[in-house]
Short mmCIF file of C-alpha atoms and ligand atoms in Angstrom, two decimals:
data_model
loop_
_atom_site.label_atom_id
_atom_site.label_comp_id
_atom_site.label_asym_id
_atom_site.label_seq_id
_atom_site.Cartn_x
_atom_site.Cartn_y
_atom_site.Cartn_z
CA MET A 1 -1.41 -44.36 64.57
CA ASN A 2 -0.89 -40.62 65.89
CA VAL A 3 1.36 -39.57 68.93
CA SER A 4 0.14 -36.22 70.43
CA SER A 5 2.89 -33.87 72.68
CA THR A 6 1.91 -34.28 76.53
CA ARG A 7 1.88 -30.77 76.46
CA ASP A 8 -0.22 -29.85 73.57
CA GLU A 9 -2.67 -32.43 72.13
CA SER A 10 -2.69 -30.40 68.98
CA ILE A 11 0.75 -31.36 68.19
CA GLN A 12 0.24 -34.57 66.84
CA MET A 13 1.80 -36.94 64.16
CA PRO A 14 2.13 -40.49 62.75
CA ALA A 15 4.45 -42.45 65.50
CA LEU A 16 6.87 -43.47 63.01
CA LYS A 17 7.59 -39.88 62.20
CA ALA A 18 7.93 -39.05 65.89
CA VAL A 19 10.89 -41.65 66.17
CA LEU A 20 12.67 -39.12 63.84
CA GLU A 21 11.84 -36.11 66.05
CA GLY A 22 12.69 -37.71 69.64
CA ILE A 23 11.48 -34.59 71.52
CA ALA A 24 8.27 -32.77 70.84
CA PRO A 25 8.75 -29.67 69.70
CA ASP A 26 7.06 -27.84 72.38
CA GLY A 27 9.62 -29.75 74.97
CA GLY A 28 6.85 -32.01 75.21
CA LEU A 29 6.89 -35.97 75.24
CA PHE A 30 5.29 -37.75 72.31
CA VAL A 31 2.48 -40.56 73.80
CA PRO A 32 0.30 -42.59 71.74
CA VAL A 33 -3.46 -40.73 71.14
CA ARG A 34 -4.73 -43.82 72.36
CA PHE A 35 -3.86 -47.45 73.78
CA PRO A 36 -4.90 -50.36 71.57
CA ALA A 37 -6.14 -53.35 73.17
CA ILE A 38 -4.53 -56.94 73.42
CA ASP A 39 -6.39 -59.68 72.30
CA ALA A 40 -5.27 -62.65 74.76
CA ARG A 41 -5.58 -65.42 72.51
CA THR A 42 -3.27 -64.05 69.86
CA LEU A 43 -1.08 -63.21 72.49
CA LEU A 44 -0.90 -66.53 73.70
CA GLU A 45 -0.47 -67.72 70.00
CA ASP A 46 1.94 -65.32 69.32
CA ALA A 47 4.27 -66.28 72.54
CA ALA A 48 4.08 -69.74 71.82
CA ALA A 49 5.55 -69.09 67.86
CA GLY A 50 8.51 -66.89 69.64
CA TYR A 51 9.44 -63.28 70.97
CA PRO A 52 9.67 -61.63 67.61
CA ARG A 53 6.13 -62.32 66.75
CA VAL A 54 4.83 -60.92 70.07
CA ALA A 55 7.02 -57.60 69.18
CA ALA A 56 6.10 -57.55 65.60
CA ARG A 57 2.38 -57.32 67.10
CA VAL A 58 2.91 -55.10 69.66
CA LEU A 59 4.49 -52.51 67.18
CA ALA A 60 1.76 -52.96 64.52
CA ASP A 61 -0.71 -51.70 66.83
CA PHE A 62 1.27 -48.30 66.67
CA PHE A 63 3.12 -48.22 63.67
CA ASP A 64 1.05 -48.26 59.86
CA ILE A 65 3.86 -50.83 58.93
CA ASP A 66 3.09 -54.01 57.11
CA ARG A 67 2.87 -56.99 59.82
CA SER A 68 5.03 -59.33 57.97
CA ALA A 69 7.54 -56.54 57.55
CA LEU A 70 7.23 -55.96 61.05
CA VAL A 71 8.03 -59.73 62.16
CA GLN A 72 11.36 -59.90 59.66
CA LEU A 73 12.59 -56.66 61.53
CA ALA A 74 11.63 -57.99 64.97
CA THR A 75 13.35 -61.18 63.88
CA ASP A 76 16.69 -59.35 62.57
CA ALA A 77 16.87 -57.25 65.70
CA TYR A 78 16.85 -60.38 67.86
CA ALA A 79 18.75 -62.80 65.99
CA GLY A 80 22.07 -61.69 67.71
CA PHE A 81 20.61 -62.32 71.29
CA ASP A 82 22.68 -65.31 73.06
CA ALA A 83 19.24 -66.90 74.62
CA PRO A 84 16.86 -68.78 71.91
CA GLU A 85 13.75 -67.23 73.91
CA VAL A 86 15.45 -63.77 73.55
CA VAL A 87 14.14 -62.79 77.16
CA PRO A 88 14.26 -66.58 79.31
CA LEU A 89 11.85 -66.15 82.30
CA LYS A 90 13.66 -68.14 84.94
CA LYS A 91 11.43 -69.24 87.99
CA PHE A 92 13.10 -68.74 91.66
CA ARG A 93 9.89 -70.07 93.56
CA ASP A 94 6.44 -70.35 93.48
CA GLY A 95 4.75 -67.08 92.76
CA LEU A 96 8.38 -65.47 92.04
CA HIS A 97 10.05 -65.43 88.43
CA VAL A 98 12.59 -62.92 86.87
CA LEU A 99 12.82 -61.99 83.23
CA GLU A 100 16.09 -61.95 81.87
CA LEU A 101 16.05 -58.41 79.42
CA PHE A 102 20.09 -58.78 78.96
CA HIS A 103 20.84 -61.32 76.40
CA GLY A 104 21.71 -58.83 73.61
CA PRO A 105 25.06 -57.50 72.32
CA THR A 106 25.28 -54.68 74.82
CA LEU A 107 24.46 -57.05 77.95
CA ALA A 108 21.68 -54.79 79.27
CA PHE A 109 17.90 -54.27 78.70
CA LYS A 110 18.51 -51.28 76.46
CA ASP A 111 18.94 -53.53 73.38
CA MET A 112 15.50 -54.73 73.67
CA ALA A 113 14.51 -51.07 72.13
CA LEU A 114 17.77 -50.15 70.60
CA GLN A 115 18.20 -53.25 68.39
CA ILE A 116 14.58 -52.12 66.80
CA LEU A 117 14.65 -48.14 66.95
CA PRO A 118 17.67 -47.87 64.30
CA ARG A 119 15.39 -50.24 61.77
CA LEU A 120 12.35 -47.91 62.64
CA MET A 121 14.09 -44.81 62.03
CA ASP A 122 15.37 -46.61 58.58
CA LEU A 123 11.92 -47.36 57.60
CA ALA A 124 11.00 -43.35 58.99
CA LEU A 125 13.66 -41.78 57.05
CA GLY A 126 12.29 -43.04 53.76
CA GLN A 127 8.79 -42.77 54.31
CA TYR A 128 9.13 -38.96 54.99
CA GLU A 129 11.52 -38.11 52.47
CA ARG A 130 14.26 -36.56 54.89
CA LYS A 131 16.88 -34.93 53.16
CA GLU A 132 19.64 -34.93 55.75
CA ASP A 133 20.71 -37.39 57.72
CA ALA A 134 20.20 -38.67 61.25
CA LEU A 135 22.62 -37.13 64.27
CA ILE A 136 21.53 -39.36 67.12
CA LEU A 137 22.92 -37.56 70.54
CA THR A 138 22.51 -39.34 73.94
CA ALA A 139 23.39 -38.80 77.18
CA THR A 140 23.69 -41.95 79.02
CA SER A 141 24.04 -43.64 82.75
CA GLY A 142 25.90 -46.13 81.64
CA ASP A 143 23.99 -48.72 79.39
CA THR A 144 21.92 -46.50 76.93
CA GLY A 145 25.37 -45.49 75.55
CA LYS A 146 26.84 -48.88 74.44
CA ALA A 147 23.25 -50.00 73.27
CA ALA A 148 22.89 -47.06 71.14
CA LEU A 149 26.61 -47.42 69.52
CA GLU A 150 25.59 -50.90 69.09
CA GLY A 151 22.36 -50.29 67.43
CA PHE A 152 22.96 -47.99 65.14
CA ARG A 153 26.72 -49.16 64.43
CA ASP A 154 27.45 -48.62 60.34
CA VAL A 155 23.60 -47.83 59.74
CA ALA A 156 23.41 -45.81 56.80
CA ARG A 157 22.34 -42.20 56.92
CA ALA A 158 22.42 -42.05 60.84
CA SER A 159 25.70 -41.23 63.09
CA VAL A 160 25.77 -41.67 66.87
CA PHE A 161 27.53 -39.66 69.51
CA VAL A 162 27.25 -40.31 73.29
CA PHE A 163 27.97 -38.60 76.17
CA TYR A 164 28.90 -39.90 79.78
CA PRO A 165 29.43 -38.66 83.09
CA ASP A 166 33.20 -39.07 83.24
CA ASP A 167 33.19 -40.75 86.88
CA GLY A 168 29.72 -41.85 87.10
CA VAL A 169 30.20 -45.35 84.77
CA ALA A 170 31.23 -48.78 86.14
CA GLU A 171 34.89 -49.72 84.57
CA MET A 172 33.09 -51.96 82.10
CA GLN A 173 30.33 -49.90 80.65
CA ARG A 174 33.05 -47.41 79.96
CA LEU A 175 35.22 -49.76 78.19
CA GLN A 176 32.34 -51.17 75.95
CA MET A 177 31.81 -47.37 75.07
CA VAL A 178 35.15 -46.08 74.30
CA THR A 179 36.11 -49.46 72.56
CA GLN A 180 33.08 -49.35 69.81
CA ARG A 181 34.27 -49.77 66.32
CA GLY A 182 32.43 -48.47 63.37
CA GLY A 183 32.33 -45.25 60.91
CA ASN A 184 29.79 -43.28 62.19
CA VAL A 185 29.91 -43.61 66.12
CA GLY A 186 31.79 -41.55 68.96
CA ALA A 187 31.57 -41.08 72.75
CA CYS A 188 32.80 -38.76 75.14
CA ALA A 189 33.23 -38.39 78.56
CA VAL A 190 31.62 -34.96 80.14
CA ARG A 191 32.90 -34.00 84.02
CA GLY A 192 30.04 -34.41 85.84
CA ASN A 193 27.36 -36.74 86.79
CA PHE A 194 24.54 -37.92 84.31
CA ASP A 195 22.15 -35.08 85.06
CA ASP A 196 24.79 -32.62 84.22
CA ALA A 197 25.39 -34.84 81.31
CA GLN A 198 21.55 -34.68 80.03
CA THR A 199 21.16 -31.23 81.00
CA GLY A 200 24.10 -30.17 78.78
CA LEU A 201 22.42 -32.07 75.61
CA LYS A 202 19.06 -30.72 76.34
CA ARG A 203 20.46 -27.24 75.82
CA LEU A 204 21.94 -28.42 72.65
CA PHE A 205 18.79 -29.68 71.60
CA THR A 206 16.98 -26.40 72.16
CA ASP A 207 19.82 -24.13 70.80
CA ALA A 208 18.46 -23.05 67.70
CA ALA A 209 21.54 -21.59 66.40
CA PHE A 210 23.49 -25.17 66.84
CA ASN A 211 20.85 -26.88 65.12
CA ALA A 212 20.97 -24.42 62.14
CA GLU A 213 24.66 -25.45 62.00
CA ILE A 214 23.86 -28.78 62.09
CA GLU A 215 21.38 -28.60 59.47
CA ARG A 216 23.99 -27.09 57.14
CA ASP A 217 26.14 -30.00 57.58
CA GLY A 218 23.42 -32.06 56.37
CA TYR A 219 21.79 -33.58 59.37
CA PHE A 220 19.23 -33.58 61.84
CA LEU A 221 19.66 -33.85 65.37
CA SER A 222 17.47 -36.79 67.02
CA ALA A 223 17.55 -38.77 70.42
CA ALA A 224 18.07 -42.19 70.95
CA ASN A 225 17.30 -41.84 75.22
CA SER A 226 14.08 -43.26 76.44
CA ILE A 227 12.54 -39.65 76.02
CA ASN A 228 11.89 -40.99 72.47
CA ILE A 229 8.77 -42.99 71.76
CA GLY A 230 10.59 -45.60 69.69
CA ARG A 231 12.20 -46.89 72.56
CA LEU A 232 9.20 -47.29 74.68
CA LEU A 233 6.88 -48.55 72.35
CA PRO A 234 9.17 -51.99 71.54
CA GLN A 235 9.51 -52.76 75.76
CA ILE A 236 5.46 -53.26 76.10
CA ALA A 237 6.14 -56.70 74.37
CA TYR A 238 8.35 -58.64 77.08
CA TYR A 239 5.96 -57.73 79.68
CA CYS A 240 3.13 -59.13 77.08
CA HIS A 241 5.46 -62.19 76.25
CA ALA A 242 6.72 -62.72 80.16
CA TYR A 243 2.68 -62.87 81.02
CA ALA A 244 2.38 -65.39 78.20
CA ARG A 245 4.96 -67.24 79.32
CA LEU A 246 3.79 -67.32 83.11
CA ILE A 247 0.31 -68.62 81.63
CA ALA A 248 1.85 -71.54 79.50
CA GLU A 249 4.09 -72.86 82.42
CA GLY A 250 1.44 -72.44 85.03
CA GLY A 251 2.71 -69.65 86.98
CA ALA A 252 -0.45 -67.31 86.90
CA ALA A 253 -4.23 -68.51 85.65
CA TYR A 254 -5.72 -67.07 82.66
CA GLY A 255 -6.39 -63.40 83.53
CA GLU A 256 -4.68 -63.41 86.84
CA LYS A 257 -3.08 -60.37 87.73
CA VAL A 258 0.64 -60.60 87.91
CA ASN A 259 3.14 -57.86 89.39
CA PHE A 260 6.12 -56.60 88.17
CA VAL A 261 9.38 -55.04 90.22
CA VAL A 262 11.36 -52.65 87.90
CA PRO A 263 14.48 -51.26 88.92
CA THR A 264 13.83 -47.56 87.66
CA GLY A 265 15.94 -44.48 86.78
CA ASN A 266 14.50 -42.46 84.04
CA PHE A 267 11.22 -44.43 84.60
CA GLY A 268 11.39 -45.65 80.82
CA ASN A 269 11.13 -49.48 81.72
CA ILE A 270 8.51 -49.00 83.72
CA LEU A 271 6.28 -47.00 81.69
CA SER A 272 6.18 -49.79 79.21
CA ALA A 273 5.01 -51.85 81.78
CA HIS A 274 2.20 -49.21 82.47
CA TYR A 275 1.57 -49.11 79.17
CA ALA A 276 0.86 -52.65 78.67
CA ARG A 277 -1.62 -52.41 81.44
CA GLU A 278 -3.50 -49.52 79.71
CA MET A 279 -3.73 -52.17 76.94
CA GLY A 280 -5.32 -54.77 79.01
CA LEU A 281 -2.34 -56.47 80.20
CA PRO A 282 -3.64 -58.15 83.63
CA VAL A 283 -1.17 -56.41 85.99
CA GLY A 284 -1.68 -55.93 89.31
CA LYS A 285 1.40 -53.70 91.29
CA LEU A 286 4.17 -52.02 89.42
CA ILE A 287 6.90 -51.87 91.80
CA CYS A 288 9.11 -48.88 91.18
CA ALA A 289 12.59 -49.81 92.74
CA SER A 290 14.98 -47.24 93.53
CA ASN A 291 18.52 -46.83 95.00
CA SER A 292 19.62 -44.12 97.18
CA ASN A 293 18.61 -41.31 94.47
CA ASN A 294 14.87 -41.91 95.81
CA VAL A 295 13.30 -39.27 94.37
CA LEU A 296 10.91 -41.51 92.72
CA THR A 297 9.85 -43.30 96.39
CA ASP A 298 9.08 -39.92 97.81
CA PHE A 299 7.34 -38.84 94.80
CA PHE A 300 4.78 -41.80 95.11
CA ARG A 301 4.53 -41.57 99.06
CA GLN A 302 4.70 -37.80 99.50
CA GLY A 303 3.03 -36.27 96.06
CA ARG A 304 5.83 -34.09 95.81
CA TYR A 305 8.67 -34.36 93.10
CA ASP A 306 11.70 -32.44 94.27
CA VAL A 307 15.23 -32.18 92.56
CA ARG A 308 16.68 -30.30 95.28
CA ARG A 309 18.28 -32.75 97.18
CA GLU A 310 22.15 -34.70 96.90
CA PHE A 311 22.86 -36.81 94.17
CA HIS A 312 24.22 -40.12 95.24
CA LYS A 313 26.48 -42.27 93.36
CA THR A 314 25.54 -45.70 94.41
CA ILE A 315 26.73 -49.42 92.79
CA SER A 316 23.77 -49.45 90.65
CA PRO A 317 25.13 -46.37 88.07
CA SER A 318 22.34 -46.84 85.50
CA MET A 319 19.63 -45.84 88.33
CA ASP A 320 21.83 -42.87 89.30
CA ILE A 321 19.32 -39.96 88.38
CA LEU A 322 17.15 -37.49 89.73
CA VAL A 323 15.21 -36.17 86.63
CA SER A 324 13.02 -39.32 85.56
CA SER A 325 12.19 -37.89 82.37
CA ASN A 326 9.41 -40.34 81.57
CA LEU A 327 7.21 -39.70 84.49
CA GLU A 328 5.89 -36.71 82.66
CA ARG A 329 4.07 -39.51 80.58
CA LEU A 330 2.66 -40.85 83.66
CA LEU A 331 1.74 -37.60 85.01
CA TYR A 332 0.06 -37.14 81.50
CA GLU A 333 -2.40 -40.61 81.82
CA MET A 334 -2.68 -39.81 85.83
CA CYS A 335 -4.22 -36.13 85.55
CA GLY A 336 -6.66 -37.39 82.71
CA ARG A 337 -4.36 -36.30 79.73
CA ASP A 338 -4.75 -32.42 81.03
CA CYS A 339 -1.73 -30.85 78.92
CA ALA A 340 -2.68 -27.63 80.45
CA THR A 341 -1.75 -29.21 84.00
CA VAL A 342 1.28 -31.37 83.06
CA ARG A 343 2.42 -27.70 81.53
CA GLU A 344 2.12 -26.31 84.94
CA TRP A 345 4.05 -29.24 86.49
CA MET A 346 6.93 -29.05 84.35
CA ALA A 347 7.49 -25.82 84.26
CA ALA A 348 7.67 -25.24 88.26
CA LEU A 349 10.11 -28.25 87.80
CA GLY A 350 12.03 -26.04 85.78
CA SER A 351 11.96 -23.15 87.65
CA ASN A 352 11.76 -24.23 91.29
CA GLY A 353 12.67 -27.76 90.56
CA HIS A 354 9.74 -29.42 92.35
CA TYR A 355 6.26 -29.71 92.17
CA GLU A 356 3.19 -31.38 93.93
CA ILE A 357 0.13 -33.05 92.65
CA PRO A 358 -3.21 -33.50 94.70
CA ALA A 359 -4.20 -35.98 96.84
CA SER A 360 -6.84 -37.42 94.07
CA ALA A 361 -3.75 -37.92 91.89
CA ARG A 362 -1.54 -39.84 94.70
CA GLU A 363 -4.77 -42.75 95.17
CA TRP A 364 -4.42 -42.77 91.32
CA LEU A 365 -0.94 -43.50 91.62
CA SER A 366 -1.29 -46.02 94.89
CA GLU A 367 -3.63 -48.43 93.02
CA GLY A 368 -1.43 -48.87 90.19
CA PHE A 369 1.91 -48.37 91.78
CA TYR A 370 4.29 -49.33 95.05
CA ALA A 371 7.36 -47.48 95.37
CA ASP A 372 10.54 -48.27 97.77
CA CYS A 373 14.24 -47.76 97.56
CA CYS A 374 17.39 -49.40 99.10
CA SER A 375 20.68 -48.25 100.24
CA ASP A 376 23.68 -49.95 98.77
CA ALA A 377 24.60 -52.10 101.72
CA GLU A 378 20.86 -53.28 101.20
CA THR A 379 21.66 -54.15 97.63
CA GLU A 380 24.47 -55.75 98.29
CA GLU A 381 22.33 -58.19 100.61
CA ALA A 382 19.88 -59.05 98.02
CA ILE A 383 22.80 -60.20 95.63
CA ARG A 384 24.00 -62.39 98.68
CA ARG A 385 20.76 -63.54 99.46
CA ALA A 386 19.49 -64.47 96.13
CA PHE A 387 22.88 -66.74 95.34
CA GLY A 388 22.74 -68.61 98.77
CA GLU A 389 18.89 -69.26 97.97
CA TYR A 390 18.71 -69.51 94.54
CA GLY A 391 21.97 -70.20 92.98
CA TYR A 392 21.32 -66.97 90.86
CA VAL A 393 24.09 -64.11 90.67
CA LEU A 394 21.74 -60.82 90.43
CA ASP A 395 23.55 -57.85 89.04
CA PRO A 396 23.35 -54.67 91.16
CA HIS A 397 20.32 -53.02 89.20
CA THR A 398 17.75 -56.40 89.47
CA ALA A 399 19.42 -56.35 93.08
CA VAL A 400 17.94 -53.41 93.97
CA ALA A 401 14.70 -54.60 92.52
CA MET A 402 14.91 -58.19 94.56
CA ALA A 403 15.82 -55.76 97.66
CA VAL A 404 12.46 -53.62 97.62
CA TYR A 405 10.26 -56.32 96.50
CA GLY A 406 11.05 -58.02 100.00
CA LYS A 407 10.29 -54.87 101.52
CA TYR A 408 7.19 -54.97 99.61
CA CYS A 409 6.21 -58.61 100.40
CA ARG A 410 6.82 -57.65 104.13
CA GLY A 411 5.19 -54.68 104.20
CA THR A 412 1.68 -55.74 102.43
CA GLY A 413 1.77 -59.76 102.44
CA ASP A 414 1.07 -59.67 98.87
CA ALA A 415 1.02 -63.26 97.24
CA THR A 416 0.34 -62.32 93.85
CA PRO A 417 2.39 -63.90 91.10
CA THR A 418 5.47 -61.80 90.65
CA VAL A 419 7.88 -61.07 87.76
CA VAL A 420 11.13 -59.45 89.09
CA THR A 421 12.96 -57.75 85.59
CA ALA A 422 16.90 -58.16 85.72
CA THR A 423 17.86 -55.54 83.76
CA ALA A 424 21.71 -56.26 83.35
CA ASN A 425 24.05 -59.07 83.23
CA PRO A 426 26.38 -59.07 86.45
CA TYR A 427 29.87 -58.99 84.60
CA LYS A 428 29.04 -55.62 83.79
CA PHE A 429 29.78 -54.74 87.40
CA ALA A 430 31.97 -57.68 88.62
CA PRO A 431 33.87 -56.00 90.95
CA ASP A 432 30.46 -55.03 92.96
CA VAL A 433 29.11 -58.39 92.57
CA LEU A 434 32.12 -59.78 93.65
CA ARG A 435 32.48 -57.73 96.88
CA ALA A 436 28.82 -58.48 97.76
CA LEU A 437 29.21 -61.89 97.55
CA GLY A 438 31.95 -62.07 100.11
CA ARG A 439 34.27 -62.90 97.71
CA GLY A 440 36.92 -59.99 98.49
CA ASP A 441 37.85 -57.13 97.04
CA GLU A 442 39.18 -56.69 93.42
CA ALA A 443 39.29 -53.41 91.76
CA ASN A 444 40.46 -54.71 88.19
CA ALA A 445 37.13 -55.39 86.46
CA PHE A 446 38.80 -58.45 84.54
CA ALA A 447 40.08 -60.02 87.18
CA ALA A 448 37.05 -59.79 89.36
CA ALA A 449 35.16 -61.29 86.70
CA GLU A 450 37.43 -64.13 86.52
CA ARG A 451 36.94 -64.52 90.47
CA LEU A 452 33.27 -64.47 90.01
CA LYS A 453 33.30 -67.26 87.16
CA GLU A 454 35.21 -69.48 89.64
CA ALA A 455 33.16 -68.23 92.67
CA THR A 456 29.82 -68.75 91.12
CA GLY A 457 30.56 -71.46 87.88
CA THR A 458 28.58 -68.85 85.87
CA PRO A 459 30.32 -68.03 82.11
CA ILE A 460 32.05 -64.65 81.15
CA PRO A 461 29.96 -63.36 78.45
CA GLY A 462 32.30 -63.26 75.33
CA ALA A 463 31.12 -59.44 74.64
CA ILE A 464 33.09 -58.85 77.99
CA LEU A 465 36.11 -60.82 77.50
CA GLU A 466 36.81 -59.41 74.12
CA LEU A 467 36.95 -55.79 76.08
CA ARG A 468 40.25 -56.68 76.81
CA ARG A 469 41.92 -56.66 73.42
CA LEU A 470 40.00 -53.79 72.13
CA PRO A 471 41.75 -50.52 71.71
CA GLU A 472 40.19 -47.54 73.63
CA LEU A 473 39.17 -45.40 70.47
CA HIS A 474 37.39 -42.53 71.90
CA THR A 475 39.30 -40.92 74.83
CA GLY A 476 37.89 -37.42 75.02
CA VAL A 477 36.91 -35.69 78.05
CA VAL A 478 35.24 -32.18 78.04
CA ASP A 479 33.15 -29.88 80.52
CA LYS A 480 29.49 -29.45 80.21
CA ASP A 481 30.45 -26.01 77.72
CA GLY A 482 32.53 -28.10 75.71
CA MET A 483 29.72 -30.54 74.59
CA ALA A 484 28.70 -28.96 71.35
CA ASP A 485 32.48 -28.42 70.15
CA ALA A 486 32.76 -32.33 71.12
CA VAL A 487 29.98 -32.75 68.44
CA ARG A 488 31.56 -30.68 66.03
CA ALA A 489 34.78 -32.50 66.13
CA PHE A 490 33.06 -35.71 65.93
CA LEU A 491 31.41 -34.81 62.74
CA ARG A 492 34.12 -33.66 61.32
CA GLY A 493 35.78 -37.06 61.70
CA VAL A 494 32.65 -38.83 60.31
CA GLY A 495 32.88 -36.76 57.23
CA ARG A 496 36.79 -37.54 56.22
CA ALA A 497 35.52 -41.47 57.30
C1 PLP B 1 18.94 -48.29 82.13
C2 PLP B 1 18.62 -48.89 83.12
C3 PLP B 1 17.76 -49.05 84.17
C4 PLP B 1 16.61 -48.59 84.67
O1 PLP B 1 15.45 -48.20 83.22
P1 PLP B 1 14.87 -47.12 83.32
O2 PLP B 1 14.34 -47.09 82.02
O3 PLP B 1 15.73 -45.73 83.19
O4 PLP B 1 14.09 -46.48 84.36
C5 PLP B 1 18.03 -50.34 84.96
N1 PLP B 1 18.97 -50.87 85.06
C6 PLP B 1 19.80 -51.00 84.21
C7 PLP B 1 20.98 -52.02 84.14
C8 PLP B 1 19.82 -50.21 83.12
O5 PLP B 1 20.90 -49.84 82.32
#
């Protein structure tokens, strides 16, 4: 299937080719030209046969790749997950389930797509006969970085370099990145917050001289952020799978709508849920949960997106984002795929830091979405309560979702069956989770993990334990202006390796 740019429908290419490009040449984002329909019976059969089958079916709808090859690709991608179901669905109580998306190698939901993306890129490099190798540059608010490093580690014809905010990621997240092994990977801290790193990176992507220089070195630039359509499409599968599992378990009746609660930052995860709905999955409300960086809450409620506000550092750092890139893809659907309108809003955002949508658009939004936010104190309370009520340890991001879901229930009384997406393993954020549970302050991440294990009886994942022993390999720190030089230094290192 073809994808087209949100800002110009005449810019079209096959989805597989767009995976190599990342962003569209006009600065827009690639979107599917149409949404294929999910066949409910087939979905239930696939889900019974295992998650890779569902993933392959969804991918086959968008990528012109042989289906048996896709089954193999998805089977390989999820083979390293530490749960046989890949994405276990656990019941809290009648009408409320949690979908665990963090069983991949880096313990966050980013693995769901980033274990697939390198495999798609590999196919695309062959099919489109790119002579240059891919240089994947990524800015991360914490979890994308490690998932990209791990996904692309030692992949032929691709190198990956990650920028993370110097003072904006959790200690375990930082250690996961700086200890990454592999001959084609690197990471570097940027002084500032995530938006600084992301803006600096966007500048590199659009710098013609830099692109030409990279090409002379034998590379083309590509992105592993969720602006890449290859990140979003694989994520549709777990919403479909969760729905099928819920039906199989009797948690919802066949055809009955289900709500999903999604802790949101760059709007990638929740957009995939919206795509599943466009494909016919019976989705009720999509509940968009934010932390105190609540630019999306204001947007959904007031119809005005305004980034001119203070950036807050929270205990859910992967959601500390003011410019949610993927919202552009929702705007595109919202305004009836009218590229001129999308262009106008994005231009206003770029030059004035804000834009406003009409009342009719706000109505469309409120039919499908509910948005709310919570403070760090409310996040901590959600962690305490979930442990008290269900014996379940939430990570701070998932806790934001639970806190907002509580507000939604109190505000609406809606009793629709609901699935909360759990996006990270709590041990990635052990000091904050420990404190939230009232088990004391422990700044050392490993000591906090040990105490969390004692307090909750849950196991510390091997991927956390090994961080203690691994040497810190990638220790650079640069200013936003130094990002290009950091990439150059990295490429000289890759050349030697
Ligand atoms: C990335 C991330 C999010 C936010 O997901 P988006 O797709 O950016 O909205 C939430 N929780 C965790 C743990 C994450 O890593």
